[in-house]
GROMACS .gro file of C-alpha atoms in nm:
model
  292
    1SER     CA    1   9.527  11.189   7.728
    2GLN     CA    2   9.686  11.373   8.022
    3ALA     CA    3   9.501  11.689   7.915
    4GLU     CA    4   9.168  11.507   7.937
    5ILE     CA    5   9.242  11.334   8.262
    6ASN     CA    6   9.353  11.660   8.427
    7HIS     CA    7   9.062  11.867   8.294
    8PRO     CA    8   8.899  12.064   8.586
    9PHE     CA    9   8.573  11.873   8.531
   10MET     CA   10   8.749  11.533   8.560
   11LEU     CA   11   8.939  11.640   8.869
   12LYS     CA   12   8.610  11.721   9.049
   13LEU     CA   13   8.449  11.383   8.984
   14PRO     CA   14   8.394  11.175   9.300
   15LEU     CA   15   8.491  10.855   9.114
   16LEU     CA   16   8.733  10.843   8.818
   17VAL     CA   17   8.868  10.532   8.648
   18THR     CA   18   9.163  10.595   8.408
   19VAL     CA   19   9.475  10.425   8.272
   20GLU     CA   20   9.695  10.719   8.376
   21PRO     CA   21   9.722  10.902   8.712
   22ASN     CA   22   9.591  11.257   8.737
   23ARG     CA   23   9.741  11.553   8.924
   24ARG     CA   24   9.503  11.522   9.219
   25LEU     CA   25   9.751  11.355   9.452
   26CYS     CA   26   9.566  11.144   9.708
   27PRO     CA   27   9.721  11.153  10.056
   28LEU     CA   28   9.883  10.839  10.174
   29GLY     CA   29   9.644  10.599  10.333
   30LYS     CA   30   9.336  10.775  10.199
   31SER     CA   31   9.089  10.693   9.925
   32CYS     CA   32   9.016  10.975   9.683
   33GLY     CA   33   8.810  10.798   9.421
   34HIS     CA   34   9.069  10.779   9.144
   35ILE     CA   35   9.104  10.418   9.026
   36SER     CA   36   9.393  10.341   8.798
   37VAL     CA   37   9.362  10.043   8.564
   38PRO     CA   38   9.620   9.886   8.327
   39TYR     CA   39   9.620   9.945   7.954
   40ALA     CA   40   9.419   9.671   7.783
   41ASN     CA   41   9.587   9.391   7.585
   42THR     CA   42   9.325   9.229   7.354
   43ASN     CA   43   9.553   8.949   7.235
   44VAL     CA   44   9.377   8.617   7.281
   45ASP     CA   45   9.687   8.470   7.452
   46TYR     CA   46   9.643   8.725   7.725
   47GLN     CA   47   9.287   8.637   7.828
   48PRO     CA   48   9.278   8.543   8.196
   49HIS     CA   49   9.166   8.187   8.143
   50VAL     CA   50   9.465   8.100   7.918
   51LEU     CA   51   9.723   8.334   8.069
   52LYS     CA   52  10.058   8.151   8.118
   53THR     CA   53  10.338   8.354   8.275
   54LYS     CA   54  10.559   8.057   8.348
   55ASN     CA   55  10.788   7.946   8.060
   56SER     CA   56  11.093   7.738   8.138
   57LYS     CA   57  11.221   7.773   7.783
   58ARG     CA   58  11.308   8.139   7.772
   59THR     CA   59  11.550   8.198   7.490
   60TYR     CA   60  11.693   8.538   7.584
   61ALA     CA   61  11.841   8.686   7.890
   62ILE     CA   62  11.719   9.035   7.788
   63GLY     CA   63  11.434   9.115   7.549
   64SER     CA   64  11.372   9.477   7.472
   65SER     CA   65  11.155   9.639   7.207
   66ILE     CA   66  11.240  10.001   7.122
   67VAL     CA   67  11.067  10.179   6.837
   68ARG     CA   68  11.311  10.358   6.608
   69THR     CA   69  11.144  10.695   6.662
   70HIS     CA   70  11.196  10.665   7.036
   71VAL     CA   71  11.573  10.678   6.994
   72GLY     CA   72  11.720  11.027   6.992
   73LYS     CA   73  11.901  11.292   7.191
   74GLY     CA   74  11.608  11.498   7.321
   75GLY     CA   75  11.351  11.474   7.599
   76ASN     CA   76  11.235  11.129   7.710
   77ASN     CA   77  11.433  10.956   7.436
   78HIS     CA   78  11.761  11.025   7.605
   79VAL     CA   79  11.748  10.727   7.848
   80ARG     CA   80  11.655  10.491   7.558
   81THR     CA   81  11.943  10.622   7.353
   82LEU     CA   82  12.183  10.558   7.639
   83PHE     CA   83  12.048  10.203   7.673
   84VAL     CA   84  12.106  10.140   7.299
   85GLU     CA   85  12.460  10.276   7.333
   86GLU     CA   86  12.524  10.052   7.634
   87ALA     CA   87  12.388   9.753   7.439
   88ASN     CA   88  12.618   9.831   7.149
   89ARG     CA   89  12.915   9.862   7.381
   90PHE     CA   90  12.824   9.539   7.556
   91LEU     CA   91  12.802   9.345   7.232
   92GLN     CA   92  13.107   9.505   7.072
   93ASN     CA   93  13.316   9.404   7.367
   94GLY     CA   94  13.288   9.047   7.239
   95THR     CA   95  13.030   8.929   7.496
   96LYS     CA   96  12.763   8.761   7.293
   97ALA     CA   97  12.558   8.640   7.586
   98LEU     CA   98  12.443   8.738   7.933
   99GLY     CA   99  12.468   8.461   8.189
  100GLY     CA  100  12.497   8.213   7.905
  101LEU     CA  101  12.189   8.341   7.718
  102PRO     CA  102  12.177   8.573   7.411
  103THR     CA  103  12.012   8.917   7.425
  104ALA     CA  104  11.766   9.059   7.174
  105ILE     CA  105  11.691   9.422   7.111
  106ALA     CA  106  11.403   9.476   6.868
  107GLY     CA  107  11.345   9.782   6.657
  108VAL     CA  108  11.696   9.936   6.656
  109ASN     CA  109  12.000   9.853   6.439
  110LEU     CA  110  12.251   9.712   6.685
  111ILE     CA  111  12.551   9.496   6.613
  112LEU     CA  112  12.403   9.153   6.678
  113ASP     CA  113  12.635   8.921   6.488
  114ASN     CA  114  12.564   8.548   6.526
  115GLN     CA  115  12.266   8.610   6.757
  116PRO     CA  116  11.937   8.435   6.670
  117ASN     CA  117  11.663   8.681   6.598
  118GLY     CA  118  11.873   8.970   6.716
  119PHE     CA  119  11.676   9.208   6.500
  120LEU     CA  120  11.301   9.157   6.509
  121SER     CA  121  11.008   9.335   6.341
  122GLU     CA  122  10.818   9.597   6.534
  123SER     CA  123  10.474   9.430   6.510
  124GLU     CA  124  10.291   9.372   6.833
  125ARG     CA  125  10.292   9.000   6.774
  126ASN     CA  126  10.667   8.985   6.756
  127GLN     CA  127  10.705   9.219   7.051
  128LEU     CA  128  10.484   8.997   7.269
  129GLU     CA  129  10.669   8.685   7.149
  130LEU     CA  130  10.996   8.852   7.241
  131TYR     CA  131  10.867   8.927   7.592
  132ARG     CA  132  10.750   8.570   7.636
  133SER     CA  133  11.091   8.443   7.532
  134SER     CA  134  11.294   8.664   7.768
  135ILE     CA  135  11.379   8.656   8.138
  136PHE     CA  136  11.431   9.029   8.173
  137CYS     CA  137  11.258   9.315   7.985
  138PRO     CA  138  11.388   9.670   8.041
  139ILE     CA  139  11.105   9.921   8.064
  140LEU     CA  140  11.265  10.262   8.004
  141ARG     CA  141  11.099  10.594   8.058
  142GLY     CA  142  10.828  10.700   7.813
  143ASP     CA  143  10.621  11.016   7.771
  144THR     CA  144  10.418  10.949   8.084
  145PRO     CA  145  10.474  10.746   8.407
  146GLY     CA  146  10.238  10.467   8.302
  147GLN     CA  147  10.322  10.258   8.000
  148LYS     CA  148  10.135   9.985   7.815
  149ARG     CA  149  10.448   9.776   7.764
  150PHE     CA  150  10.498   9.750   8.143
  151PHE     CA  151  10.179   9.545   8.168
  152ASP     CA  152  10.245   9.355   7.841
  153VAL     CA  153  10.577   9.243   7.993
  154LEU     CA  154  10.413   9.130   8.318
  155LEU     CA  155  10.143   8.938   8.131
  156SER     CA  156  10.422   8.771   7.931
  157GLY     CA  157  10.593   8.658   8.250
  158CYS     CA  158  10.901   8.867   8.177
  159ILE     CA  159  11.057   9.056   8.472
  160PRO     CA  160  11.043   9.434   8.415
  161VAL     CA  161  11.376   9.612   8.467
  162VAL     CA  162  11.325   9.970   8.571
  163LEU     CA  163  11.530  10.268   8.670
  164GLU     CA  164  11.428  10.342   9.032
  165TYR     CA  165  11.427  10.692   9.184
  166SER     CA  166  11.309  10.839   9.508
  167SER     CA  167  10.955  10.979   9.443
  168ASN     CA  168  10.752  11.266   9.598
  169GLU     CA  169  10.630  11.013   9.861
  170PRO     CA  170  10.868  10.856  10.117
  171GLY     CA  171  10.871  10.479  10.103
  172TYR     CA  172  10.738  10.453   9.745
  173PRO     CA  173  10.978  10.480   9.454
  174SER     CA  174  10.920  10.633   9.112
  175TYR     CA  175  11.002  10.439   8.796
  176TYR     CA  176  10.978  10.760   8.594
  177GLU     CA  177  11.194  11.042   8.734
  178ARG     CA  178  11.334  11.171   9.066
  179ASN     CA  179  11.070  11.339   9.287
  180MET     CA  180  10.793  11.251   9.050
  181ALA     CA  181  10.473  11.041   9.090
  182SER     CA  182  10.531  10.726   9.293
  183THR     CA  183  10.428  10.365   9.218
  184ARG     CA  184  10.145  10.403   9.465
  185VAL     CA  185   9.953  10.651   9.246
  186VAL     CA  186  10.077  10.546   8.898
  187TYR     CA  187  10.018  10.168   8.897
  188PRO     CA  188   9.678   9.989   8.938
  189PHE     CA  189   9.565   9.844   9.270
  190ALA     CA  190   9.892   9.936   9.432
  191LYS     CA  191   9.990   9.891   9.789
  192GLY     CA  192   9.920  10.213   9.988
  193ILE     CA  193   9.620  10.330   9.779
  194PHE     CA  194   9.358  10.156   9.996
  195HIS     CA  195   9.211  10.368  10.282
  196ASP     CA  196   9.341  10.264  10.624
  197MET     CA  197   9.471   9.933  10.484
  198PRO     CA  198   9.846   9.993  10.420
  199ASP     CA  199   9.929   9.631  10.341
  200MET     CA  200   9.642   9.579  10.091
  201GLY     CA  201   9.724   9.591   9.721
  202ILE     CA  202  10.008   9.496   9.488
  203ASP     CA  203  10.368   9.558   9.598
  204TYR     CA  204  10.526   9.650   9.263
  205GLN     CA  205  10.874   9.635   9.411
  206LYS     CA  206  10.831   9.257   9.428
  207LEU     CA  207  10.755   9.244   9.053
  208VAL     CA  208  11.050   9.428   8.911
  209VAL     CA  209  11.430   9.458   8.917
  210GLY     CA  210  11.494   9.812   9.027
  211ILE     CA  211  11.822   9.972   8.903
  212ASP     CA  212  11.946  10.269   9.100
  213GLY     CA  213  11.852  10.571   8.886
  214ASN     CA  214  12.170  10.749   8.996
  215CYS     CA  215  12.372  10.473   8.837
  216GLY     CA  216  12.149  10.460   8.526
  217VAL     CA  217  12.143  10.229   8.227
  218GLN     CA  218  12.513  10.142   8.255
  219CYS     CA  219  12.423   9.933   8.563
  220ILE     CA  220  12.155   9.722   8.383
  221PHE     CA  221  12.379   9.468   8.217
  222PRO     CA  222  12.612   9.392   8.517
  223THR     CA  223  12.314   9.373   8.759
  224LEU     CA  224  12.126   9.130   8.542
  225GLU     CA  225  12.432   8.920   8.471
  226ASP     CA  226  12.499   8.887   8.843
  227MET     CA  227  12.141   8.779   8.900
  228LEU     CA  228  12.163   8.515   8.622
  229LEU     CA  229  12.488   8.378   8.760
  230ASN     CA  230  12.440   8.415   9.135
  231GLN     CA  231  12.077   8.495   9.222
  232GLN     CA  232  11.865   8.227   9.056
  233ASN     CA  233  11.647   8.205   9.364
  234ARG     CA  234  11.566   8.573   9.347
  235ILE     CA  235  11.471   8.543   8.984
  236ALA     CA  236  11.238   8.254   9.068
  237GLU     CA  237  11.077   8.456   9.354
  238ILE     CA  238  10.998   8.739   9.123
  239GLN     CA  239  10.859   8.513   8.857
  240GLU     CA  240  10.631   8.347   9.114
  241GLU     CA  241  10.506   8.686   9.235
  242ILE     CA  242  10.428   8.789   8.875
  243GLU     CA  243  10.241   8.465   8.822
  244ARG     CA  244  10.040   8.527   9.140
  245VAL     CA  245   9.909   8.870   9.030
  246ALA     CA  246   9.930   8.872   8.648
  247SER     CA  247   9.560   8.801   8.590
  248LEU     CA  248   9.481   9.137   8.756
  249PHE     CA  249   9.630   9.304   8.451
  250ALA     CA  250   9.420   9.104   8.201
  251TYR     CA  251   9.079   9.196   8.070
  252GLY     CA  252   8.829   8.907   8.031
  253MET     CA  253   8.637   8.977   7.713
  254GLY     CA  254   8.343   8.816   7.538
  255ASN     CA  255   8.247   8.494   7.715
  256ASN     CA  256   8.526   8.555   7.966
  257THR     CA  257   8.375   8.879   8.101
  258PHE     CA  258   8.323   8.860   8.476
  259GLN     CA  259   8.426   8.494   8.481
  260TYR     CA  260   8.773   8.527   8.623
  261VAL     CA  261   8.976   8.732   8.865
  262ASP     CA  262   9.089   9.001   8.625
  263THR     CA  263   9.126   9.380   8.594
  264LEU     CA  264   8.751   9.440   8.610
  265ALA     CA  265   8.720   9.229   8.922
  266ALA     CA  266   9.009   9.414   9.092
  267ALA     CA  267   8.865   9.751   8.987
  268LEU     CA  268   8.526   9.661   9.137
  269VAL     CA  269   8.694   9.559   9.461
  270GLN     CA  270   8.872   9.898   9.480
  271ILE     CA  271   8.554  10.083   9.384
  272ARG     CA  272   8.359   9.901   9.651
  273HIS     CA  273   8.632   9.975   9.906
  274HIS     CA  274   8.618  10.348   9.815
  275ILE     CA  275   8.234  10.361   9.841
  276LEU     CA  276   8.239  10.192  10.183
  277THR     CA  277   8.507  10.439  10.297
  278MET     CA  278   8.288  10.728  10.191
  279PHE     CA  279   7.962  10.574  10.327
  280PRO     CA  280   8.045  10.347  10.622
  281SER     CA  281   7.673  10.295  10.685
  282ALA     CA  282   7.660  10.094  10.359
  283LEU     CA  283   7.847   9.815  10.535
  284PRO     CA  284   7.630   9.508  10.594
  285PRO     CA  285   7.546   9.422  10.961
  286GLN     CA  286   7.809   9.208  11.129
  287ASN     CA  287   7.556   8.926  11.178
  288MET     CA  288   7.488   8.901  10.809
  289THR     CA  289   7.701   8.706  10.561
  290THR     CA  290   7.754   8.795  10.196
  291GLU     CA  291   7.879   8.582   9.913
  292MET     CA  292   8.106   8.700   9.636
   0.00000   0.00000   0.00000
C-alpha cells in the first residue's frame, strides 16, 4: 500500500523494490535506489517463453474493462464515468463500429445492440481475452498512478490509451493528473531513471496513445478512429515497440525463473546499475571481460 511504501523506515532504505512509486522523488538523471517493478500477472499465457503480443485477428477497435463499482460521480471515478457516458453517446448516435471494427466495454451496462460480446463478465480470464482481442485499450485513472491493468494490456499486445498531462518534471508526462508524478518515476525501468544515462530505459510514450488531458475522454473516440482510418503505420509502430519490450513486464515462474529476459532480469540490471553508481570501485578492470 502507499502507506507502507511511504513509511519513514521505507524511505530511508538504500535500496527499495516496489510496484508503486514512493514520495522520495529522485532527481532527474540520478539513481536513488528505488526500483519500480510491474504488478505480476501469473496467468500461464503471460509467461515470457510463450508471450505473444502480435495478433492479426483483433476483433475489437476498443476493448475496455471497467468494474461497476468504479463508475460514479466522486473522486477518481469521475473520469471513468465520463468515458462511459461518451461510449453511450457514441453508440447511441448510430455508429456501431470504430474504423470498421466493433467496440466492447466490459463490466458496465451500455447500449451495445447487435455488437458481439458487447457485455462481458468481469472475470480476469475474460478481461485478458478482451485485451488480446482489441487494438486499443483505454487505461483511465485509478486510485494510484500505477495500475496493474496497464501492464496486463501491454502483455496482451493491446495499445494503452491514456490521458496525458504535464507532470512535475519537464519532458516527462503524467498519465495520472496534471503536475503529478511523471512516467519516469511511476513506471518500471523508465527512460530517465538511470544515473547519467538519459537514453537508457523504456520510453513509455512510444508504447501508448496519449490523449491531451485538457481535451479529456471526449477526444478518445475521434482520435482512435482517425488512427484506424488514416494512421495504420503508426499503429504498427506502436505494436512493434510493445512486442520489443513486453517480456520485461512478465515474471518467469517455476522452471521459467531466470531463464528469459523478464521483469526479474530487468530489475537486476537496474539494481546492478545503482550499486555501481554508488560504488564505482566495484566496476571490473577494463582489461577484464565478464559474461552475462
